XYZ file of C-alpha atoms in Angstrom:
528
model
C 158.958 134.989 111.231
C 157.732 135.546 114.462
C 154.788 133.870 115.884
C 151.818 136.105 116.871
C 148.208 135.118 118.100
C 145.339 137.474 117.425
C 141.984 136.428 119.290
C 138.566 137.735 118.390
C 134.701 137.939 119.773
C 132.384 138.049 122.834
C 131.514 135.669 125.761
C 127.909 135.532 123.849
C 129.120 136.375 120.205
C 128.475 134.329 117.487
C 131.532 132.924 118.301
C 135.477 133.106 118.832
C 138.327 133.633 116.082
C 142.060 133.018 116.629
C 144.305 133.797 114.030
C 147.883 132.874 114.629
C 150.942 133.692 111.989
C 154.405 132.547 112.074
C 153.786 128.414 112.319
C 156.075 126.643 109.249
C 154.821 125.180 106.038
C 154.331 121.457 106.315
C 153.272 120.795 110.322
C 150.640 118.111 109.509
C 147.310 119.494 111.250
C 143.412 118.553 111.011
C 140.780 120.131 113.554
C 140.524 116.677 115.000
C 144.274 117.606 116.435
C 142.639 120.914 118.458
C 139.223 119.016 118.996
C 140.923 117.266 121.676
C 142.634 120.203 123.787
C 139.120 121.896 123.355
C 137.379 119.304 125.267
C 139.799 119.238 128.038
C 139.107 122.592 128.362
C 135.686 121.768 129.109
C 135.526 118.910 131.896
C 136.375 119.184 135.208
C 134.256 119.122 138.667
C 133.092 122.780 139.034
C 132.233 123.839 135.811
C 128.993 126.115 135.760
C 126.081 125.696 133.194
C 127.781 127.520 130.470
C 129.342 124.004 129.741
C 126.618 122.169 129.041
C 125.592 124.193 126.316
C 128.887 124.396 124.787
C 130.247 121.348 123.324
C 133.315 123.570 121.578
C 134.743 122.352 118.072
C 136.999 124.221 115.721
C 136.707 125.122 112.232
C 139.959 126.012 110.260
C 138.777 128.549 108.241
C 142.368 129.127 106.924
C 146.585 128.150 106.468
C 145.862 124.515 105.877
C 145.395 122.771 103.326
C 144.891 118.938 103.027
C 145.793 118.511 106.402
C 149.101 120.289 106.163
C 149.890 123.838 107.102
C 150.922 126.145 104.269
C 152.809 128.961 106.260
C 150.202 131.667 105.733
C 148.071 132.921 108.757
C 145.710 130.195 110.403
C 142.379 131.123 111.028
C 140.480 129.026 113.949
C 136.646 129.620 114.416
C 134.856 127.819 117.310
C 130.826 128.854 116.937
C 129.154 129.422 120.232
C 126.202 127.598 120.810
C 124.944 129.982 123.128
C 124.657 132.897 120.723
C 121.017 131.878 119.570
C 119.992 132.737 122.837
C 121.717 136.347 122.506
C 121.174 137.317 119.022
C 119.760 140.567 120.229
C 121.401 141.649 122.572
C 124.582 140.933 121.187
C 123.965 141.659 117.496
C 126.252 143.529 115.206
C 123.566 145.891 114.051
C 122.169 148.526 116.332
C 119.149 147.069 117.911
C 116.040 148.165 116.109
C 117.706 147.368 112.853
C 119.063 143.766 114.388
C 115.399 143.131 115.558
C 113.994 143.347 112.280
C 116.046 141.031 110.878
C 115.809 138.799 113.671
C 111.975 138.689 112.959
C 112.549 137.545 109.123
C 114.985 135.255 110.260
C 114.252 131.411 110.608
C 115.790 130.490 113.704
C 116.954 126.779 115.032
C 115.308 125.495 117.821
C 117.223 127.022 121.351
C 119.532 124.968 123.696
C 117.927 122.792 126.361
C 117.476 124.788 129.421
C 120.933 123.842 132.118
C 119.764 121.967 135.223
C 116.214 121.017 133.429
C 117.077 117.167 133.836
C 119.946 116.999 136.091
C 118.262 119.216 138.879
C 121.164 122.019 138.774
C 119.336 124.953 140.472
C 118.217 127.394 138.522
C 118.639 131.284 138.439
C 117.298 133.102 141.444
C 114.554 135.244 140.632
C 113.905 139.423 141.201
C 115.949 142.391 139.604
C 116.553 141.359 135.517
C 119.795 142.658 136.192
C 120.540 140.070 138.852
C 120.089 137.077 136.428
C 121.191 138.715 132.677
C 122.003 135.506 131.485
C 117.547 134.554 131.789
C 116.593 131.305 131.013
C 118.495 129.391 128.366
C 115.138 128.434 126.679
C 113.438 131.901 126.469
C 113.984 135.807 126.819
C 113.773 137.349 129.683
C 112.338 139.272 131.439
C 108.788 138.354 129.763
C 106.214 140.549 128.038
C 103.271 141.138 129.078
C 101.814 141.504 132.786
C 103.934 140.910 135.171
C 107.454 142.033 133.358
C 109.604 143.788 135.265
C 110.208 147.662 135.861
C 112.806 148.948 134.148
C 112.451 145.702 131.601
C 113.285 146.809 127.578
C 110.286 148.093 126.158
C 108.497 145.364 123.861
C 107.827 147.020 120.471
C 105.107 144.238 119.812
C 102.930 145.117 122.897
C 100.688 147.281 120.872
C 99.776 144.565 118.436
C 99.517 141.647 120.428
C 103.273 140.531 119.582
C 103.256 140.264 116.019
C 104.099 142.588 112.918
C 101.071 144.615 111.797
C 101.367 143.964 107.872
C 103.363 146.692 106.091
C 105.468 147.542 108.648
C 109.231 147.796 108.087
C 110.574 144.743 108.190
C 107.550 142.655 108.450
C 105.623 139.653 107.162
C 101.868 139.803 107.934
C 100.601 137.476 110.527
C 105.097 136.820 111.516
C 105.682 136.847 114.952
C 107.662 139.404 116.720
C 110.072 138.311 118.672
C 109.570 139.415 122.370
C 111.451 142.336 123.848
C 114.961 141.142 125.296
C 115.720 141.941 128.641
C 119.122 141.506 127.979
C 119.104 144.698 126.252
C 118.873 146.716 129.352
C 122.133 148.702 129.974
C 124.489 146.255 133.281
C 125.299 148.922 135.601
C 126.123 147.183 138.640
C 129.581 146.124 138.726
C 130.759 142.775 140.151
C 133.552 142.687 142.485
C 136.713 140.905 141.786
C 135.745 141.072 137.722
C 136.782 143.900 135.114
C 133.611 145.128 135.247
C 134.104 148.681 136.892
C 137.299 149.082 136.152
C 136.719 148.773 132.728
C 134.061 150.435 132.301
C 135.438 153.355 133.560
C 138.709 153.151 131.608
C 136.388 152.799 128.042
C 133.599 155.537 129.333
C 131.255 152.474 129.077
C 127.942 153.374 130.891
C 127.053 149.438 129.836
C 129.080 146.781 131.808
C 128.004 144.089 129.194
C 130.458 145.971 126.730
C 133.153 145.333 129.110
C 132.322 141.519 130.675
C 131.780 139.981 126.830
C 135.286 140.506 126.466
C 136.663 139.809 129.707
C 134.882 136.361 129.942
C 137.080 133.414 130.195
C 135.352 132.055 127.216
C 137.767 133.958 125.517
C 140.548 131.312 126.553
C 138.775 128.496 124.099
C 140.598 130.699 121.224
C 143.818 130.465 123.073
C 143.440 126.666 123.993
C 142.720 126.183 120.078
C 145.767 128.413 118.980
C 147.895 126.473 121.498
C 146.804 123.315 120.160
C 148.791 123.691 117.058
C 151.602 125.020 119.105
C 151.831 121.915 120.790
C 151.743 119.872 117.793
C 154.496 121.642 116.357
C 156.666 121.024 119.642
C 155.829 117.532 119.479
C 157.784 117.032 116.562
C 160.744 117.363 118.908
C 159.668 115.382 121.513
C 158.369 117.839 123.696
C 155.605 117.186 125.528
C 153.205 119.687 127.979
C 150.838 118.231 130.441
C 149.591 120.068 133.586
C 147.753 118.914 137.427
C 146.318 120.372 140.249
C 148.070 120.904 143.052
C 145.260 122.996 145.085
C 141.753 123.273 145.772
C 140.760 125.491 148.388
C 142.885 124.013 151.631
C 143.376 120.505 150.211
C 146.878 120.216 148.986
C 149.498 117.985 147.393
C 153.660 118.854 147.034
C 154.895 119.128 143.333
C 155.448 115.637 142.373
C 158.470 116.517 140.118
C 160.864 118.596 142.137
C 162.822 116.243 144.261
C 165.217 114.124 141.955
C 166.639 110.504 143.248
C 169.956 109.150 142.526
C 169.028 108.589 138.873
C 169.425 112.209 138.484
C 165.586 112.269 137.537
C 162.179 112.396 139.813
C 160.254 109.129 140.915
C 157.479 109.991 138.986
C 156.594 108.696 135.480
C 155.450 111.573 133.209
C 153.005 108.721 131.694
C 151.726 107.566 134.339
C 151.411 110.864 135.871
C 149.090 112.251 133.209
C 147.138 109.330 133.434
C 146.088 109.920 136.698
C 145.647 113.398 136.170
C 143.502 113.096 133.420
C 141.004 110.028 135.442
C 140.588 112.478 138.168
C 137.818 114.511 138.112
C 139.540 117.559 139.235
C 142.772 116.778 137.300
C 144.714 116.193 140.433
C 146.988 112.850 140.077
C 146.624 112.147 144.059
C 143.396 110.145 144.134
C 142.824 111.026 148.043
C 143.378 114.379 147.367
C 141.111 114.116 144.221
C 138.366 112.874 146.003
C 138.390 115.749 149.141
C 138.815 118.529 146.558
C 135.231 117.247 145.152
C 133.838 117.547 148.640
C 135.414 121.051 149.078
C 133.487 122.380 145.543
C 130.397 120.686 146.462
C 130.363 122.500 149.715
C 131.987 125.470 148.598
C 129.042 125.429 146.005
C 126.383 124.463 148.570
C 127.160 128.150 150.583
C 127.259 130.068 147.356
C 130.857 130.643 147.427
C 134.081 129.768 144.923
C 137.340 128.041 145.228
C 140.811 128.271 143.584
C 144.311 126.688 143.549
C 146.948 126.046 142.014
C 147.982 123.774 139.251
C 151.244 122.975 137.704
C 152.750 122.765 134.046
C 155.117 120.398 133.523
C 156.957 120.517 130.290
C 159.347 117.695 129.386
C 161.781 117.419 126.123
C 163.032 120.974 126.023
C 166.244 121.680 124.944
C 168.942 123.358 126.547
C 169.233 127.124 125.113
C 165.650 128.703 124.351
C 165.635 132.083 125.708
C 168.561 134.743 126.258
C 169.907 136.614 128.999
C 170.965 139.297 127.106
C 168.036 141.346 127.300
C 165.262 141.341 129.698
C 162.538 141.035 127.005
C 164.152 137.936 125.885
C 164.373 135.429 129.519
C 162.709 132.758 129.255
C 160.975 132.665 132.208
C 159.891 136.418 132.390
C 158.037 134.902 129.121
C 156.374 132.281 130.460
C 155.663 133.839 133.660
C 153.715 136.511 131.739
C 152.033 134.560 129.612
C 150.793 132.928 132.466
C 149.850 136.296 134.620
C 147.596 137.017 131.119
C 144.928 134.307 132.081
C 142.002 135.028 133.816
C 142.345 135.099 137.478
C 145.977 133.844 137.595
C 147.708 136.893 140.558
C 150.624 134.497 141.320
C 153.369 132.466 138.966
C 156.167 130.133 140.027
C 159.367 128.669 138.250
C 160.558 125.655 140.145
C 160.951 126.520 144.004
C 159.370 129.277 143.502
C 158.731 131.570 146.201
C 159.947 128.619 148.495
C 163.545 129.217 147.420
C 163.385 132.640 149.359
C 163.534 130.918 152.800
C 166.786 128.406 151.976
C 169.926 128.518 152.216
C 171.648 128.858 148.802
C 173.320 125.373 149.047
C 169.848 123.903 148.679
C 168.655 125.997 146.002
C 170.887 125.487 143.516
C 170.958 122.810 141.447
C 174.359 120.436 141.245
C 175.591 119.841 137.581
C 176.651 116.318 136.604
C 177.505 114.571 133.594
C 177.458 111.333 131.418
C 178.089 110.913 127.979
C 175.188 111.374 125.387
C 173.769 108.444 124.462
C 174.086 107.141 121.714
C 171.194 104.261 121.383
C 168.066 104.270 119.118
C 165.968 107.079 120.645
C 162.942 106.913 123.117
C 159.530 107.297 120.442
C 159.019 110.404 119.640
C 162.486 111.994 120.095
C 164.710 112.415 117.387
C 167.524 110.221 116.691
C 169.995 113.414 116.617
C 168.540 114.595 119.935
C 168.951 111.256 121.599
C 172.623 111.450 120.448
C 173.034 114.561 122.118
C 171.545 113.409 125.324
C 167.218 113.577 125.084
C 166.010 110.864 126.767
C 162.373 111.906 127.104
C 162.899 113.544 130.432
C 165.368 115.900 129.531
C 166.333 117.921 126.083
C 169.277 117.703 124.264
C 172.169 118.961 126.747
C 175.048 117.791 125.126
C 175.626 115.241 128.239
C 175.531 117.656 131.442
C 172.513 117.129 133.804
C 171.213 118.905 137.099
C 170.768 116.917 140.046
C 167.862 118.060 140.772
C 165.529 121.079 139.500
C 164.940 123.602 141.742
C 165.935 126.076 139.062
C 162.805 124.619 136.949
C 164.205 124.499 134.028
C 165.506 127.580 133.653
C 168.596 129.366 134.886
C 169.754 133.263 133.704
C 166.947 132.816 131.284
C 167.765 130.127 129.361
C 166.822 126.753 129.326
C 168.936 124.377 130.903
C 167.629 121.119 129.450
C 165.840 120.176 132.140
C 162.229 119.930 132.661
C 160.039 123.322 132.824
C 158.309 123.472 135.959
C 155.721 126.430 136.573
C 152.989 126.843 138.826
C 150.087 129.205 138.738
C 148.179 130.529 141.294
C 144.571 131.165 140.640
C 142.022 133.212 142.738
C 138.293 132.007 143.460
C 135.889 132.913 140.941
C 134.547 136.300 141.362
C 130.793 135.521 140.632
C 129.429 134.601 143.845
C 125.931 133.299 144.923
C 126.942 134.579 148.196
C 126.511 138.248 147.161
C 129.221 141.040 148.048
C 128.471 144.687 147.922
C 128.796 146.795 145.298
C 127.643 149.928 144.053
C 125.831 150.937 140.720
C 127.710 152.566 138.273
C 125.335 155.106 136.838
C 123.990 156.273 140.664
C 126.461 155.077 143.253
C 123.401 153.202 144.684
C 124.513 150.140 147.085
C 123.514 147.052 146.198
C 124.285 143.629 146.419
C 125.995 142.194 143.382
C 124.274 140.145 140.578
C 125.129 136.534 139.902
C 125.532 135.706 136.588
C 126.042 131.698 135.562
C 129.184 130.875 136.676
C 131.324 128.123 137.607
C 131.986 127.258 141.414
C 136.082 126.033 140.402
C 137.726 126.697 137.078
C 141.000 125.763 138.064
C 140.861 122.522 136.590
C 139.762 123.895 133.181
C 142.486 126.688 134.047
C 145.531 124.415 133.831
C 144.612 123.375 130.156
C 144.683 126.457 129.247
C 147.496 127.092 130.468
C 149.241 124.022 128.778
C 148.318 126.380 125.555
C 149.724 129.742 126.624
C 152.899 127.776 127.275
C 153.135 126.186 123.873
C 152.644 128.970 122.517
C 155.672 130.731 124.196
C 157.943 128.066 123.677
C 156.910 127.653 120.386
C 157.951 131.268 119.450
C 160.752 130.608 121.378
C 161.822 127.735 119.559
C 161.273 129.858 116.180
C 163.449 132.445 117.010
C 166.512 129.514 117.987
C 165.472 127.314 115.170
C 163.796 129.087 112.275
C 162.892 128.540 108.920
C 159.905 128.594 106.483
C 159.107 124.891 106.887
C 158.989 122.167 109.142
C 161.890 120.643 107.000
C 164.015 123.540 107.876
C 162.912 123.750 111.169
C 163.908 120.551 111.714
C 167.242 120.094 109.514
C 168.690 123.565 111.614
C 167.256 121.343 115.427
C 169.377 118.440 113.808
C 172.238 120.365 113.199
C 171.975 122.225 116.628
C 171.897 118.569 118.127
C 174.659 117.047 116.603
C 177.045 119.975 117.765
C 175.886 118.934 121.188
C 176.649 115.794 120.858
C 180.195 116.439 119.606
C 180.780 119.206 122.919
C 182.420 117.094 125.457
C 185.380 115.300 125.167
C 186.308 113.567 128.781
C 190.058 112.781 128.749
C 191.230 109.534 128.085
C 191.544 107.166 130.814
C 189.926 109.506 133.177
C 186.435 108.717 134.724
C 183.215 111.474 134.373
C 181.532 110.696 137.831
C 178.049 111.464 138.517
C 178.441 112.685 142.009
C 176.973 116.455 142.439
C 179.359 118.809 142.371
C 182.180 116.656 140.488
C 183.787 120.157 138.353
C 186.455 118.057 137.189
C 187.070 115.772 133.918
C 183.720 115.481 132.984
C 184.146 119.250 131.401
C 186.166 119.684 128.122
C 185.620 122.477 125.408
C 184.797 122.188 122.088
């Protein structure tokens, strides 16, 4: 079966759904498991306000059962704590209807307001529609005098904000709750989001039908639905981590590109995503960490954005996922779109990249060696059948053969090659800016100067999680269509079998040496 992810629900919704089909019966999996990736998702120097109402946790509302999956659909839900503060004006229910019941409703006690004890500032004032989110601990605009023109009429006005007894609806003497501002149709478009674009597409003369779904919050469904993607990999020994290479102009090289004689980088994936993750900005150069802070806090300080790039490195993959017998089927046009679908990525790289352009081909591509598989106990976490067929925790199964370096990333004529997937991801600044651009209203053509809606000043921290997910995802449906089966015990009895026919591919001639040296084509190669 083929693995598909669904994703449902607004920026301000009650919440987000994922529902993903296709993952085996048996993968052990408890919310605890996503919990973690969802938090990641989170942190990171930069984040705006939104994050410190949100503190996101999943619910599996489906396809597991005492902690094991039972190869039906998994449903995720992850509740948005913000939605109390937008029941209105994002309810189901047209909005008369959806006020009435909001009236009889008993609500919980809203959010703290962002900023109240940490001294974040707070939402300029003027125009409603320049500050849609309002206060996190009330409506806005407010009733009464002073409300703004153009504000949503307040039904209660007449009766001095409560229900007149026998009214639809109504409880005598129960408050009603003040008019929204948030209802007010968004008609000035934001550049650099979907906002215009979209709303022209749809015929939407309401922007807010259009941003809801474009948000970035969408991603926490992703993130969730890649979480159990990654713990299915991970029964294989494949691991996913990502770092940031870029902030603005402060910049690192790719720590994992250049090999040394051991036919692997210098750099411990271990101790690499420890440093990554201590960094407040997730990059693992602690210099460069600390002058990417200072770039957001100044960047923040004008009312502008940043953005980067980060990297995903993805060790443990064995050689042959992908095809190159159809376009649809290359590996890395997979990942690379997967990648191009997350908010604000407008560049992808695999290995060199767009570096490769400006070499020679002789240092480009990558020199094959080879030593016989191993046959020791295996690394933890790698199966004893991959280890025999050459895993060592760096590197996939590759029955023995070996690249020299990886400028190919991982992949070559879209299939993997056993070594490590490297791809990098360009992301754009933010597009909601303090530092207002023009625009022009959708309704009038009016100039204006663009709204600022809470926002974050640098996601691209936050950004590289995600894209850990959207890349276990892909490899996971990947390694589904190579490996598949209804369970995790067939999944992993056809891996074995796929292993041990690697290990049993070479056979170096008697008596005759299988040197490392790059570009040795001789003995080392036999045929099966």
């Amino acid at each position: 079966m083929a693995l598909r992810l669904l994703t449902a629900g607004e920026s301000h919704g009650p919440g987000l759904v994922a529902v993903l089909e296709g993952i085996p019966y048996g993968l052990p999996l408890t919310a605890a498991d996503i919990d973690r990736d969802l938090a990641r998702r989170q942190r990171g120097y930069g984040r705006g306000g939104r994050m410190k109402i949100e503190r996101d946790r999943v619910r599996i509302l489906g396809g597991v059962r005492h902690g094991r999956t039972l190869g039906s659909p998994i449903a995720l839900w992850i509740p948005n704590r913000d939605w109390e503060n937008w029941r209105l004006a994002m309810a189901v229910d047209p909005p008369q209807a959806a006020l009435v019941d909001l009236a009889a409703a008993d609500l919980p006690p809203l959010p703290p307001e962002p900023g109240a004890a940490t001294g974040a500032p707070l939402p300029e004032a003027g125009d409603p529609r320049d500050r849609p989110e309002g206060p996190p601990g009330g409506p806005w605009p407010p009733t009464g005098a002073g409300a703004p023109t153009g504000a949503a009429p307040d039904p209660s006005a007449a009766d001095g904000g409560s229900l007149e007894p026998g009214r639809a609806g109504g409880q005598p003497g129960r408050p009603r709750p003040p008019a929204d501002g948030r209802l007010e149709p968004v008609t000035r478009p934001r550049p650099g989001h979907a906002d215009l674009a979209g709303a022209l597409k749809y015929g939407a003369r309401d922007i807010r039908d259009i941003l809801e779904r474009a948000s970035a919050r969408e991603t926490a469904a992703r993130v969730a639905a890649g979480a159990v993607a990654r713990k299915f990999l991970g029964l294989f020994g494949v691991r996913i981590q990502s770092y940031v290479l870029r902030i603005g102009e402060v910049a690192i090289p790719s720590p994992v590109l250049t090999y040394g004689e051991g036919g692997r980088p210098p750099v411990d994936p271990d101790r690499l995503a420890a440093a990554t993750e201590a960094s407040p900005v997730r990059c693992p150069d602690p210099d460069a960490s600390r002058r990417m802070v200072e770039a957001i806090r100044a960047a923040g300080q004008a009312g502008d954005t940043l953005g980067g790039v980060f990297e995903v490195l993805v060790t443990g993959v064995p050689v042959g996922l992908g095809s190159h017998v159809t376009g649809d089927r290359r590996l890395e046009g997979r990942l690379a779109g997967a990648l191009m679908a997350l908010n604000a990525i407008k560049g992808v790289e695999v290995g060199l990249g767009f570096a490769a352009a400006a070499l020679p081909g002789s240092q480009v591509h990558d020199p094959i060696g080879y030593r016989p598989p191993d046959a020791a106990p295996p690394p933890p976490g790698i199966p004893a059948e991959a280890a025999q067929a050459g895993a060592d925790g760096w590197r996939g199964p590759t029955a023995g053969f070996f690249r020299h370096r990886n400028g190919a990333g991982g992949i070559e004529g879209g299939i993997s090659n056993g070594e490590p997937l490297v791809l990098r991801a360009a992301m754009k600044p933010i597009a909601t800016l303090r530092r207002r651009l023009p625009s022009a209203d959708l309704l009038t053509g009016a100039p204006f100067a663009a709204h600022h809606e809470r926002s974050d000043v640098c996601a691209v921290p936050a950004a590289a999680v995600v894209a850990e997910a959207l890349v276990a995802l892909e490899l996971a449906a990947a390694w589904l269509e190579k490996f598949g089966g209804d369970s995790i015990e067939d999944v992993q009895r056809n891996y074995a079998a796929y292993c041990r026919r690697l290990a049993n591919w070479a056979r170096p001639r008697d008596g005759v040496p299988t040197p490392d040296a790059p570009g040795h084509g001789g003995p080392g190669r036999g045929s099966a």
